[in-house]
Coordinates of C-alpha atoms in Angstrom, one line a residue:
Chain A
M182 CA 129.0 98.6 69.5
S183 CA 126.6 100.2 71.8
R184 CA 129.1 100.1 74.5
S185 CA 131.4 102.2 72.4
I186 CA 128.7 104.8 71.9
Y187 CA 128.0 104.8 75.6
S188 CA 131.6 105.2 76.5
L189 CA 132.1 107.8 73.9
G190 CA 129.3 109.9 75.4
F191 CA 130.7 109.2 78.7
A192 CA 134.2 110.3 77.9
L193 CA 132.9 113.5 76.3
V194 CA 131.0 114.4 79.5
L195 CA 133.9 113.5 81.7
F196 CA 136.2 115.6 79.5
G197 CA 133.8 118.5 79.6
C198 CA 133.5 118.5 83.4
C199 CA 137.2 118.2 84.0
A200 CA 138.0 120.9 81.5
G201 CA 135.4 123.2 82.9
V202 CA 136.6 123.1 86.4
G203 CA 140.3 122.9 85.7
T204 CA 140.9 126.2 87.5
R205 CA 138.9 125.3 90.6
A206 CA 141.2 122.6 91.9
G207 CA 139.2 122.1 95.1
E208 CA 136.2 120.9 93.3
T209 CA 137.8 118.9 90.6
E210 CA 138.0 115.7 92.4
R211 CA 134.4 115.8 93.6
I212 CA 133.1 116.6 90.1
R213 CA 135.2 114.0 88.5
I214 CA 133.6 111.4 90.7
S215 CA 130.1 112.7 90.2
A216 CA 130.7 112.9 86.5
E217 CA 131.0 109.2 86.4
A218 CA 127.9 108.5 88.5
W219 CA 125.6 111.3 87.4
S220 CA 126.3 112.4 83.9
T221 CA 123.4 112.3 81.5
T222 CA 124.1 109.7 78.8
P223 CA 122.9 110.7 75.3
P224 CA 120.1 108.4 74.1
I225 CA 120.9 105.8 71.4
P226 CA 119.6 106.9 68.0
I227 CA 117.4 104.3 66.3
A228 CA 115.2 104.4 63.1
M229 CA 112.0 102.5 63.1
S230 CA 109.5 101.9 60.3
G231 CA 106.7 99.6 59.3
Y232 CA 104.6 99.5 62.5
S233 CA 101.2 101.0 63.1
G234 CA 98.7 101.6 65.8
E235 CA 99.1 100.0 69.2
V236 CA 102.3 98.1 68.2
D237 CA 103.9 101.3 67.1
R238 CA 102.9 103.0 70.3
V239 CA 104.2 100.2 72.5
L240 CA 107.5 100.0 70.7
R241 CA 108.0 103.8 71.0
F242 CA 107.2 103.8 74.7
D243 CA 109.4 100.8 75.5
L244 CA 112.4 101.9 73.5
E245 CA 112.3 105.5 74.7
I246 CA 112.1 104.5 78.3
A247 CA 115.0 102.0 77.6
G248 CA 117.2 105.0 76.5
F249 CA 116.6 105.2 72.8
K250 CA 115.6 108.1 70.7
F251 CA 113.9 107.9 67.3
V252 CA 115.6 109.5 64.3
G253 CA 115.2 109.2 60.5
E254 CA 117.1 106.4 58.8
S255 CA 119.1 109.0 56.9
D256 CA 120.2 110.8 60.1
P257 CA 124.0 110.5 60.2
S258 CA 123.8 109.6 63.9
C259 CA 121.5 106.6 63.2
Q260 CA 123.3 103.4 64.0
Y261 CA 120.4 101.0 64.5
V262 CA 117.5 100.4 62.1
L263 CA 114.4 98.4 63.2
K264 CA 112.1 97.4 60.3
G265 CA 109.1 95.2 60.4
G266 CA 105.4 95.1 60.6
N267 CA 102.3 94.1 62.4
S268 CA 99.9 93.0 59.8
G269 CA 99.1 89.6 61.3
Q270 CA 102.0 88.8 63.7
V271 CA 104.5 91.3 64.9
E272 CA 107.8 91.0 63.1
G273 CA 111.1 92.8 63.4
R274 CA 114.6 93.0 61.8
L275 CA 117.2 95.0 63.6
T276 CA 120.3 96.0 61.6
D277 CA 123.5 97.8 62.6
A278 CA 124.0 100.4 59.9
L279 CA 127.7 101.0 60.8
K280 CA 128.5 97.3 60.8
R281 CA 126.1 96.6 58.0
A282 CA 125.0 93.5 59.9
T283 CA 121.6 92.1 60.8
L284 CA 121.5 91.7 64.6
F285 CA 118.3 89.7 64.6
A286 CA 115.2 89.0 62.5
K287 CA 112.2 87.5 64.4
A288 CA 108.4 87.0 64.2
Y289 CA 106.4 86.9 67.3
S290 CA 103.3 84.8 67.9
G291 CA 101.1 83.9 70.9
G292 CA 99.9 86.1 73.7
S293 CA 98.6 89.6 73.1
V294 CA 99.7 92.0 70.5
R295 CA 101.0 94.3 73.2
G296 CA 103.0 91.3 74.6
Q297 CA 104.5 90.6 71.2
A298 CA 105.5 94.2 70.8
H299 CA 107.0 94.2 74.3
A300 CA 109.0 91.0 73.4
L301 CA 110.3 92.7 70.3
A302 CA 111.4 95.8 72.3
D303 CA 113.2 93.6 74.8
D304 CA 115.0 91.9 71.9
V305 CA 116.2 95.3 70.6
V306 CA 117.4 96.3 74.1
L307 CA 119.2 93.0 74.5
A308 CA 120.8 93.1 71.1
V309 CA 122.0 96.7 71.5
T310 CA 122.9 97.0 75.1
G311 CA 123.7 93.4 76.0
K312 CA 121.3 93.6 78.9
P313 CA 117.8 92.2 79.3
G314 CA 115.0 94.6 78.8
I315 CA 112.1 95.4 81.2
A316 CA 109.2 95.6 78.8
R317 CA 107.6 92.4 80.0
T318 CA 108.1 93.0 83.8
K319 CA 105.3 93.6 86.3
I320 CA 104.6 96.2 88.9
A321 CA 102.4 96.3 92.0
F322 CA 101.0 99.5 93.4
K323 CA 98.4 101.0 95.6
V324 CA 95.1 102.5 94.2
T325 CA 93.2 104.8 96.5
H326 CA 89.4 105.2 96.2
G327 CA 88.3 107.7 98.8
Q328 CA 88.8 106.1 102.3
T329 CA 89.8 102.7 101.0
S330 CA 92.7 101.4 98.9
E331 CA 93.6 98.2 97.1
I332 CA 96.7 96.6 95.7
Y333 CA 96.9 96.2 91.9
V334 CA 99.2 94.4 89.7
A335 CA 99.9 95.6 86.1
D336 CA 102.4 95.5 83.3
Y337 CA 105.3 98.0 83.9
D338 CA 103.5 100.5 81.6
G339 CA 100.3 100.3 83.7
Y340 CA 98.4 98.3 81.1
G341 CA 96.5 95.1 82.1
A342 CA 95.9 96.2 85.7
V343 CA 94.1 93.7 87.9
P344 CA 93.3 94.1 91.6
A345 CA 95.2 91.8 93.9
T346 CA 93.0 92.8 96.9
Q347 CA 89.3 93.6 97.0
D348 CA 88.9 94.1 100.7
K349 CA 87.3 97.6 100.7
S350 CA 89.8 98.3 103.6
I351 CA 93.2 99.9 103.4
A352 CA 95.9 97.9 101.7
T353 CA 99.2 99.6 101.3
A354 CA 103.0 99.4 100.8
P355 CA 103.0 96.4 98.4
T356 CA 106.4 94.8 97.8
W357 CA 107.3 91.7 95.8
R358 CA 108.8 88.6 97.2
P359 CA 111.8 88.2 94.8
G360 CA 111.5 85.2 92.5
H361 CA 107.9 84.5 93.5
R362 CA 104.5 85.6 92.3
T363 CA 103.9 86.7 95.9
L364 CA 103.2 90.2 97.3
V365 CA 103.8 91.3 100.9
Y366 CA 101.9 94.3 102.0
T367 CA 100.1 95.9 105.0
T368 CA 96.3 95.4 105.2
Y369 CA 93.9 96.9 107.7
K370 CA 91.3 94.2 107.0
L371 CA 91.5 92.8 110.5
N372 CA 91.1 96.3 112.0
N373 CA 94.9 96.6 112.6
P374 CA 97.7 97.4 110.2
D375 CA 99.0 93.9 109.8
I376 CA 101.6 92.5 107.3
V377 CA 100.5 89.6 105.1
S378 CA 102.0 87.6 102.3
H379 CA 99.7 87.0 99.4
D380 CA 100.3 84.2 96.8
L381 CA 98.9 85.6 93.6
D382 CA 98.4 82.1 92.1
T383 CA 96.6 80.4 94.9
Q384 CA 95.2 83.7 96.4
E385 CA 96.3 82.4 99.8
R386 CA 97.1 85.0 102.4
R387 CA 99.2 84.4 105.5
V388 CA 99.9 86.8 108.3
V389 CA 103.6 87.7 108.6
A390 CA 103.2 90.2 111.4
R391 CA 100.1 91.0 113.5
Y392 CA 101.4 92.5 116.7
S393 CA 99.8 95.3 118.7
G394 CA 100.6 98.7 117.3
S395 CA 101.4 99.2 113.6
N396 CA 103.0 96.5 111.4
I397 CA 104.1 98.5 108.4
S398 CA 106.5 99.0 105.5
P399 CA 107.5 95.4 104.6
A400 CA 110.5 94.6 102.4
V401 CA 111.4 91.0 101.4
S402 CA 115.1 90.0 101.3
P403 CA 116.7 89.4 97.9
D404 CA 116.7 85.6 98.6
G405 CA 113.0 85.8 99.4
R406 CA 113.4 84.2 102.8
R407 CA 113.2 87.2 105.2
V408 CA 111.0 90.2 105.7
A409 CA 112.3 93.6 107.1
M410 CA 109.5 95.8 108.5
V411 CA 108.6 98.5 111.0
L412 CA 106.8 97.4 114.1
S413 CA 105.8 99.5 117.1
K414 CA 104.8 96.8 119.6
A415 CA 107.8 97.8 121.8
G416 CA 106.5 101.4 122.0
S417 CA 108.3 103.1 119.2
P418 CA 108.4 102.3 115.4
D419 CA 111.5 100.2 115.0
V420 CA 113.0 98.0 112.3
Y421 CA 112.5 94.3 112.7
V422 CA 113.4 91.3 110.6
A423 CA 111.6 87.9 110.5
N424 CA 111.4 84.8 108.4
I425 CA 108.9 85.1 105.5
D426 CA 106.4 83.0 107.6
G427 CA 106.7 85.5 110.5
T428 CA 108.8 83.2 112.7
G429 CA 112.2 84.2 114.1
L430 CA 111.3 87.8 114.8
K431 CA 114.3 90.0 115.6
Q432 CA 114.4 93.7 116.6
L433 CA 117.2 95.5 114.7
T434 CA 116.8 99.1 115.9
R435 CA 115.9 100.4 119.3
T436 CA 115.6 104.1 119.0
R437 CA 113.3 106.9 120.2
E438 CA 112.8 107.9 116.5
D439 CA 110.3 106.7 114.0
E440 CA 112.1 104.4 111.5
S441 CA 110.4 103.9 108.1
S442 CA 110.7 102.2 104.7
P443 CA 113.4 99.5 105.2
C444 CA 115.0 98.1 102.1
W445 CA 117.6 95.4 101.5
S446 CA 121.1 95.5 100.0
P447 CA 121.2 93.1 97.1
D448 CA 123.5 90.8 99.0
G449 CA 121.0 90.7 101.9
R450 CA 123.5 91.8 104.5
M451 CA 122.3 95.3 105.2
I452 CA 119.0 97.0 105.6
C453 CA 118.7 100.6 104.7
F454 CA 115.9 102.8 106.3
A455 CA 114.9 106.3 107.0
T456 CA 115.3 107.7 110.6
R457 CA 116.5 110.7 112.6
I458 CA 119.9 111.0 114.1
D459 CA 120.8 114.0 116.3
G460 CA 117.5 115.6 115.4
R461 CA 118.1 115.4 111.6
R462 CA 116.3 113.1 109.3
T463 CA 118.7 110.8 107.5
L464 CA 119.1 107.5 105.8
A465 CA 120.9 104.8 107.8
Q466 CA 121.8 101.1 107.6
V467 CA 122.0 98.2 110.0
P468 CA 123.2 94.7 109.4
S469 CA 120.3 92.4 108.7
D470 CA 121.5 90.0 111.4
G471 CA 121.8 92.8 113.9
G472 CA 124.5 95.3 114.8
A473 CA 125.4 99.0 114.9
I474 CA 123.3 101.6 113.0
Q475 CA 125.4 103.5 110.6
R476 CA 124.4 106.8 108.9
I477 CA 124.3 107.0 105.1
A478 CA 125.1 110.6 104.1
T479 CA 123.0 112.3 101.5
S480 CA 124.8 115.7 101.2
G481 CA 123.1 118.4 99.4
V482 CA 119.5 117.3 100.1
V483 CA 117.4 117.2 103.3
N484 CA 114.7 114.9 104.8
P485 CA 115.5 111.7 102.9
T486 CA 112.9 108.9 103.1
E487 CA 111.8 105.8 101.1
P488 CA 115.2 104.4 100.1
D489 CA 115.5 101.7 97.5
W490 CA 118.8 99.9 96.9
S491 CA 119.6 99.2 93.2
P492 CA 119.7 95.5 92.4
D493 CA 123.3 95.9 91.2
G494 CA 124.2 97.3 94.6
R495 CA 125.7 100.6 93.4
Y496 CA 123.1 103.2 94.3
I497 CA 120.3 104.0 96.7
A498 CA 117.3 106.0 95.2
F499 CA 115.2 107.9 97.7
T500 CA 112.8 110.8 98.2
A501 CA 114.1 114.1 99.6
Q502 CA 111.5 116.5 101.0
M503 CA 112.6 120.0 100.2
G504 CA 109.4 122.0 99.5
A505 CA 108.5 119.6 96.8
F506 CA 109.4 115.9 96.8
E507 CA 112.5 115.1 94.8
I508 CA 113.7 111.7 93.5
C509 CA 117.4 111.5 94.4
L510 CA 120.3 109.1 94.0
V511 CA 123.3 108.5 96.3
K512 CA 126.1 106.0 96.1
A513 CA 125.4 103.0 98.3
G514 CA 128.1 104.1 100.8
G515 CA 126.6 107.6 101.1
G516 CA 128.0 110.9 99.8
E517 CA 126.8 113.6 97.7
A518 CA 123.2 113.2 96.5
K519 CA 122.0 113.9 93.0
L520 CA 118.5 115.3 92.3
L521 CA 116.9 113.4 89.4
T522 CA 113.3 114.7 89.1
T523 CA 110.3 115.8 91.1
G524 CA 108.4 112.8 92.5
E525 CA 108.5 110.4 95.4
D526 CA 108.8 106.7 96.4
P527 CA 111.2 105.5 93.8
C528 CA 111.6 101.8 93.0
W529 CA 114.3 100.2 90.8
A530 CA 113.6 98.0 87.8
P531 CA 115.5 94.7 87.7
N532 CA 117.9 96.4 85.2
S533 CA 119.2 98.8 87.9
R534 CA 118.6 101.6 85.4
T535 CA 114.9 102.5 85.3
L536 CA 113.0 103.9 88.2
I537 CA 109.3 103.9 88.8
F538 CA 107.9 106.5 91.2
T539 CA 104.9 108.5 92.2
K540 CA 104.0 112.0 90.9
R541 CA 101.5 114.4 92.4
G542 CA 99.2 116.3 90.2
S543 CA 96.8 119.0 91.2
G544 CA 94.1 118.3 93.8
G545 CA 95.8 115.3 95.4
K546 CA 95.9 113.3 92.2
R547 CA 98.7 110.8 92.2
F548 CA 100.0 108.7 89.4
L549 CA 103.0 106.7 88.4
S550 CA 105.9 107.6 86.2
L551 CA 109.0 106.0 84.8
L552 CA 112.5 107.4 84.5
D553 CA 115.4 106.1 82.6
V554 CA 118.2 107.3 84.9
P555 CA 121.1 107.5 82.4
T556 CA 119.3 109.5 79.7
K557 CA 116.7 111.2 82.1
Q558 CA 114.0 110.2 79.6
S559 CA 110.7 109.9 81.4
K560 CA 107.2 108.6 80.6
D561 CA 104.0 108.5 82.7
V562 CA 102.4 105.1 83.3
L563 CA 98.8 104.6 82.0
Q564 CA 96.3 106.3 84.4
N565 CA 92.9 104.9 84.1
I566 CA 92.1 103.2 87.5
G567 CA 92.4 106.1 89.9
I568 CA 94.9 107.6 92.3
S569 CA 98.0 105.4 92.1
S570 CA 101.0 105.4 94.4
Q571 CA 103.7 103.2 96.1
P572 CA 104.9 101.3 93.0
S573 CA 106.9 98.1 93.5
W574 CA 108.7 96.5 90.6
A575 CA 108.7 92.7 90.4
R576 CA 112.3 91.5 90.4
Chain B
M91 CA 117.3 122.0 116.8
V92 CA 113.6 121.1 116.3
C93 CA 114.2 117.8 118.0
R94 CA 115.9 119.4 121.0
S95 CA 113.1 121.8 121.6
N96 CA 110.7 118.8 121.2
E97 CA 112.7 117.0 123.8
F98 CA 112.6 120.0 126.0
M99 CA 108.8 120.3 125.6
K100 CA 108.4 116.6 126.4
R101 CA 110.5 117.0 129.5
S102 CA 108.8 120.1 130.7
A103 CA 105.4 118.5 130.0
F104 CA 106.5 115.6 132.1
L105 CA 107.6 117.9 134.9
N106 CA 104.2 119.7 134.7
L107 CA 102.5 116.4 135.1
L108 CA 104.6 115.5 138.0
L109 CA 103.8 118.8 139.7
I110 CA 100.1 118.4 139.0
G111 CA 100.3 114.9 140.3
L112 CA 102.0 116.0 143.5
F113 CA 99.7 118.9 144.0
V114 CA 96.6 116.7 143.6
A115 CA 98.1 114.0 145.9
A116 CA 98.8 116.7 148.6
G117 CA 95.2 117.9 148.3
G118 CA 94.1 114.4 148.9
V119 CA 91.6 114.3 146.1
G120 CA 91.2 112.0 143.1
C121 CA 94.2 110.6 141.3
K122 CA 95.1 107.8 143.7
K123 CA 98.4 106.3 143.5
T124 CA 98.6 103.5 141.0
K125 CA 95.7 101.0 141.0
K126 CA 97.9 98.5 139.3
P127 CA 98.0 95.1 141.0
V128 CA 101.5 94.5 142.2
T129 CA 103.0 91.9 140.0
P130 CA 105.7 89.8 141.5
L131 CA 108.4 89.2 139.0
V132 CA 110.2 86.0 139.3
S133 CA 113.9 86.4 138.5
M134 CA 116.9 84.1 138.8
G135 CA 117.6 83.5 142.5
S136 CA 114.6 85.3 143.8
R137 CA 112.3 83.5 146.3
V138 CA 108.7 83.2 145.5
P139 CA 106.6 82.6 148.6
G140 CA 105.2 79.1 148.7
S141 CA 107.5 77.7 146.1
G142 CA 110.6 77.1 148.1
A143 CA 109.3 74.0 149.9
E144 CA 108.1 72.5 146.6
R145 CA 111.5 73.0 145.0
R146 CA 113.1 71.0 147.7
G147 CA 110.3 68.5 147.8
P148 CA 110.2 65.2 145.8
I149 CA 110.8 65.4 142.1
T150 CA 107.7 66.0 140.2
P151 CA 106.8 63.0 138.2
P152 CA 107.3 63.6 134.5
T153 CA 103.6 63.3 133.6
V154 CA 101.2 65.9 134.9
P155 CA 97.5 65.1 135.0
E156 CA 95.7 67.5 132.7
G157 CA 94.3 70.5 134.5
A158 CA 96.5 70.0 137.5
N159 CA 97.7 73.2 139.1
V160 CA 101.4 72.7 139.4
G161 CA 103.3 75.0 141.7
G162 CA 101.9 78.3 142.8
T163 CA 98.2 78.9 143.3
E164 CA 97.9 82.5 142.2
P165 CA 97.4 83.2 138.5
T166 CA 100.3 85.1 136.9
V167 CA 99.7 88.4 135.3
A168 CA 102.4 89.8 133.0
T169 CA 102.6 93.6 132.9
P170 CA 104.7 95.3 130.2
L171 CA 107.6 97.3 131.7
T172 CA 109.1 100.4 130.3
D173 CA 112.2 99.8 128.3
P174 CA 114.9 101.9 130.0
S175 CA 116.9 102.3 126.8
T176 CA 114.0 103.9 124.9
G177 CA 111.7 105.1 127.7
F178 CA 108.8 103.5 125.9
T179 CA 106.4 101.0 127.3
P180 CA 105.6 97.9 125.1
Q181 CA 102.0 97.1 124.2
A182 CA 100.0 94.2 125.4
D183 CA 99.1 91.4 123.0
L184 CA 96.4 92.1 120.4
E185 CA 94.5 89.1 121.6
T186 CA 93.7 90.9 124.8
I187 CA 91.3 93.2 122.9
E188 CA 89.9 90.6 120.5
G189 CA 86.2 90.8 120.4
M190 CA 86.0 94.1 122.2
I191 CA 83.4 96.5 120.8
P192 CA 84.8 99.8 119.5
D193 CA 82.9 103.0 120.3
T194 CA 84.3 105.8 118.0
A195 CA 81.7 108.4 119.1
H196 CA 82.5 108.3 122.9
F197 CA 85.7 110.3 122.6
A198 CA 84.9 112.1 119.3
G199 CA 85.2 115.5 121.1
Q200 CA 88.6 114.7 122.5
T201 CA 90.6 114.3 119.3
I202 CA 94.0 116.0 119.7
Y203 CA 96.0 117.9 117.1
F204 CA 99.7 118.1 116.3
E205 CA 102.1 120.5 114.7
F206 CA 103.6 119.8 111.3
D207 CA 106.0 116.8 111.3
S208 CA 105.8 116.6 115.1
S209 CA 104.5 113.9 117.5
V210 CA 104.7 116.1 120.6
V211 CA 101.5 116.3 122.6
R212 CA 101.1 120.1 123.1
T213 CA 100.0 121.6 126.4
S214 CA 97.0 123.0 124.6
Q215 CA 95.9 119.5 124.0
Y216 CA 96.2 118.3 127.7
S217 CA 92.6 119.0 128.6
Q218 CA 91.3 116.5 126.0
C219 CA 93.8 114.0 127.2
N220 CA 92.8 114.6 130.8
A221 CA 89.2 114.0 129.9
V222 CA 90.1 110.7 128.2
G223 CA 92.2 109.6 131.1
D224 CA 89.6 110.6 133.7
D225 CA 86.9 108.7 131.8
L226 CA 89.1 105.6 131.5
K227 CA 89.7 105.6 135.3
T228 CA 85.9 105.3 135.8
K229 CA 85.7 102.4 133.3
P230 CA 88.2 99.8 134.5
E231 CA 86.8 97.2 132.1
A232 CA 87.3 99.4 129.1
K233 CA 90.4 99.7 127.0
L234 CA 91.6 102.3 124.5
M235 CA 92.7 102.4 120.9
I236 CA 94.5 105.5 119.7
D237 CA 94.6 106.2 116.0
G238 CA 97.4 108.4 114.7
H239 CA 96.9 110.4 111.5
C240 CA 98.9 112.8 109.3
D241 CA 98.4 115.4 106.7
E242 CA 99.4 114.7 103.1
R243 CA 102.7 116.6 103.2
G244 CA 105.0 113.7 103.9
T245 CA 105.9 110.6 102.0
E246 CA 103.4 107.8 102.6
E247 CA 105.4 105.4 104.7
Y248 CA 107.2 108.2 106.5
N249 CA 103.7 109.4 107.4
R250 CA 102.6 106.0 108.5
A251 CA 105.5 105.9 111.0
L252 CA 104.8 109.5 112.0
G253 CA 101.2 108.7 112.7
E254 CA 102.3 105.8 114.8
R255 CA 104.6 108.1 116.8
R256 CA 101.7 110.5 117.4
A257 CA 99.5 107.6 118.7
L258 CA 102.4 106.3 120.8
A259 CA 103.3 109.7 122.3
T260 CA 99.6 110.1 123.2
R261 CA 99.7 106.7 124.8
E262 CA 102.9 107.6 126.8
W263 CA 101.0 110.7 128.0
L264 CA 98.1 108.6 129.3
I265 CA 100.5 106.1 130.9
R266 CA 102.1 109.0 132.8
Y267 CA 98.6 110.1 133.7
G268 CA 98.0 106.8 135.4
I269 CA 96.4 104.6 132.9
A270 CA 97.8 101.1 132.8
P271 CA 99.9 100.4 129.7
E272 CA 98.2 97.2 129.0
R273 CA 94.9 99.1 128.4
I274 CA 96.2 101.3 125.6
F275 CA 96.8 100.3 122.0
T276 CA 97.9 102.2 119.0
R277 CA 97.4 102.2 115.2
S278 CA 98.6 104.5 112.5
F279 CA 96.6 105.4 109.4
G280 CA 99.3 107.7 108.0
E281 CA 97.6 110.0 105.5
D282 CA 95.0 107.4 104.4
R283 CA 92.0 108.7 106.5
P284 CA 92.0 112.5 106.3
A285 CA 89.4 114.2 108.5
D286 CA 89.3 116.9 105.8
P287 CA 90.0 115.8 102.2
G288 CA 91.0 119.3 101.2
H289 CA 94.5 120.5 100.3
T290 CA 94.7 123.7 102.4
E291 CA 96.5 124.7 105.6
A292 CA 93.2 124.3 107.5
A293 CA 92.7 120.8 106.1
W294 CA 96.2 119.8 106.9
A295 CA 95.9 121.1 110.5
A296 CA 92.6 119.1 110.9
N297 CA 94.3 116.0 109.6
R298 CA 97.4 116.0 112.0
R299 CA 95.6 114.3 114.8
A300 CA 95.2 111.4 117.2
E301 CA 91.7 110.0 117.7
F302 CA 90.6 108.0 120.8
I303 CA 88.4 104.9 120.4
L304 CA 86.8 103.4 123.5
L305 CA 87.0 99.6 123.5
L306 CA 84.2 97.9 125.5
P307 CA 84.0 94.3 126.5
P308 CA 81.6 92.2 124.6
K309 CA 78.1 91.9 126.2

């Protein structure tokens, strides 16, 4: 049912675009294509009642960032109704008003109240969209205190943050090893920017790359077996790939430029990164087993950095530096870029739909924010542990 | 366009250096031609003195007594060579500076500064680099760490790569000045260690820098 709502909105936008540019034949094709990729989808109306306090707040946060909007039950647009309560355990019953059908009715126990509310939100998302929610996912990010920084792990909304490092050094650029409770990041603890992998269960840390020069910007392959990173031991910052234990090091780029921020295609075949070609900053990709460097066009924006490939393989989110920093999207093959919002360092959620990114406030303050790409609904992550940046979504 | 002019500046800087070098050499003062020990590189088919006879001699038994000096008598020194495809010189292993004592104060007055989003060592910064190079020539036992830094106006990991380029460009300058590549190491701090925590043009200019840290052997 939800699919029909989506496609209805989708068709309307498509129709509007094509109709609007009918006389400008030259642009029609381009806009028709971009209408598919970039149109803003209307949020899904839902009515909710019976919840209070923290549970109410969690449900509203989770569902709005999942692309819902809250309306009254009598609102003619309202298709879904969530009723329940949280006196004692969290309970919820989701009904489809059009079909007059109960989609689910559940009570949640165990864990924290926030956890129960997140579980209910995920059930609503799954029942309505057919896709798993993200309300119980984790993020890792960098927290800066003056001259030092640590890596923290938290719920995706910033709650329950715990430090993964307590080195009083610089720890930076955290990234998850897919499918493991392991982070890979750069630490200056041994007086050099080195890349380490850190098992969050055993707290064991192993060096992945500690070569002379800088060892920075790690990204673990989707299968969790390899690490792409930027090393400068050869005299220029280049992209390398190695096994997760640091063995089998291979240099993938050999340029005079400073490569940065490698990321993987979901099939593990390509590595996308930021570099400079013919004097212009650009995104590029190189086969992860080695091969020719290929430019990824991002027309319409300049100075792209910090690419992140969506888990479904369709898009690359990145930062464009054009006065302010802008979060942008481009199709994975390159093409016209779409500006989404002001911010930097985007990272995809496992649902290939939500982005987490860094926002800059006044006086150097940085904090994390979430964006639901289809509806453009946005929410700031809890800010209570200091300057936060470089979010990485566990996936 | 920016890049081209940077390239041009690099090239002209290099030419300047060459000219200065020639001039100094002609004057017969200072700046001796490389002090590097000549390192014989063994390649396929080349003849290393003293080894020919052994090659043709009896086959070495499979077991070698521990500590035996098999083959040549001179210890081998590996010197990193410039990669012709990039023009950059690889860095020596980190182990070679393990245990060395950093002195951050020694070259504190020689910090050099960069233009926005650039890693070109400007001619206005040459005098500081000269001072560092000259000092290193009087301290053959010492080594050098160059820390590259950025202002806050780039994305974080882009800045970390840019800071590294700044440190590396400074290193290449010193290599051309005659300091052995294996003595110079680089690190980038990106925007993590601003010299001035402010958010003004002046603060940014003060933060786009490369700092020199003298590494002394342990006593």
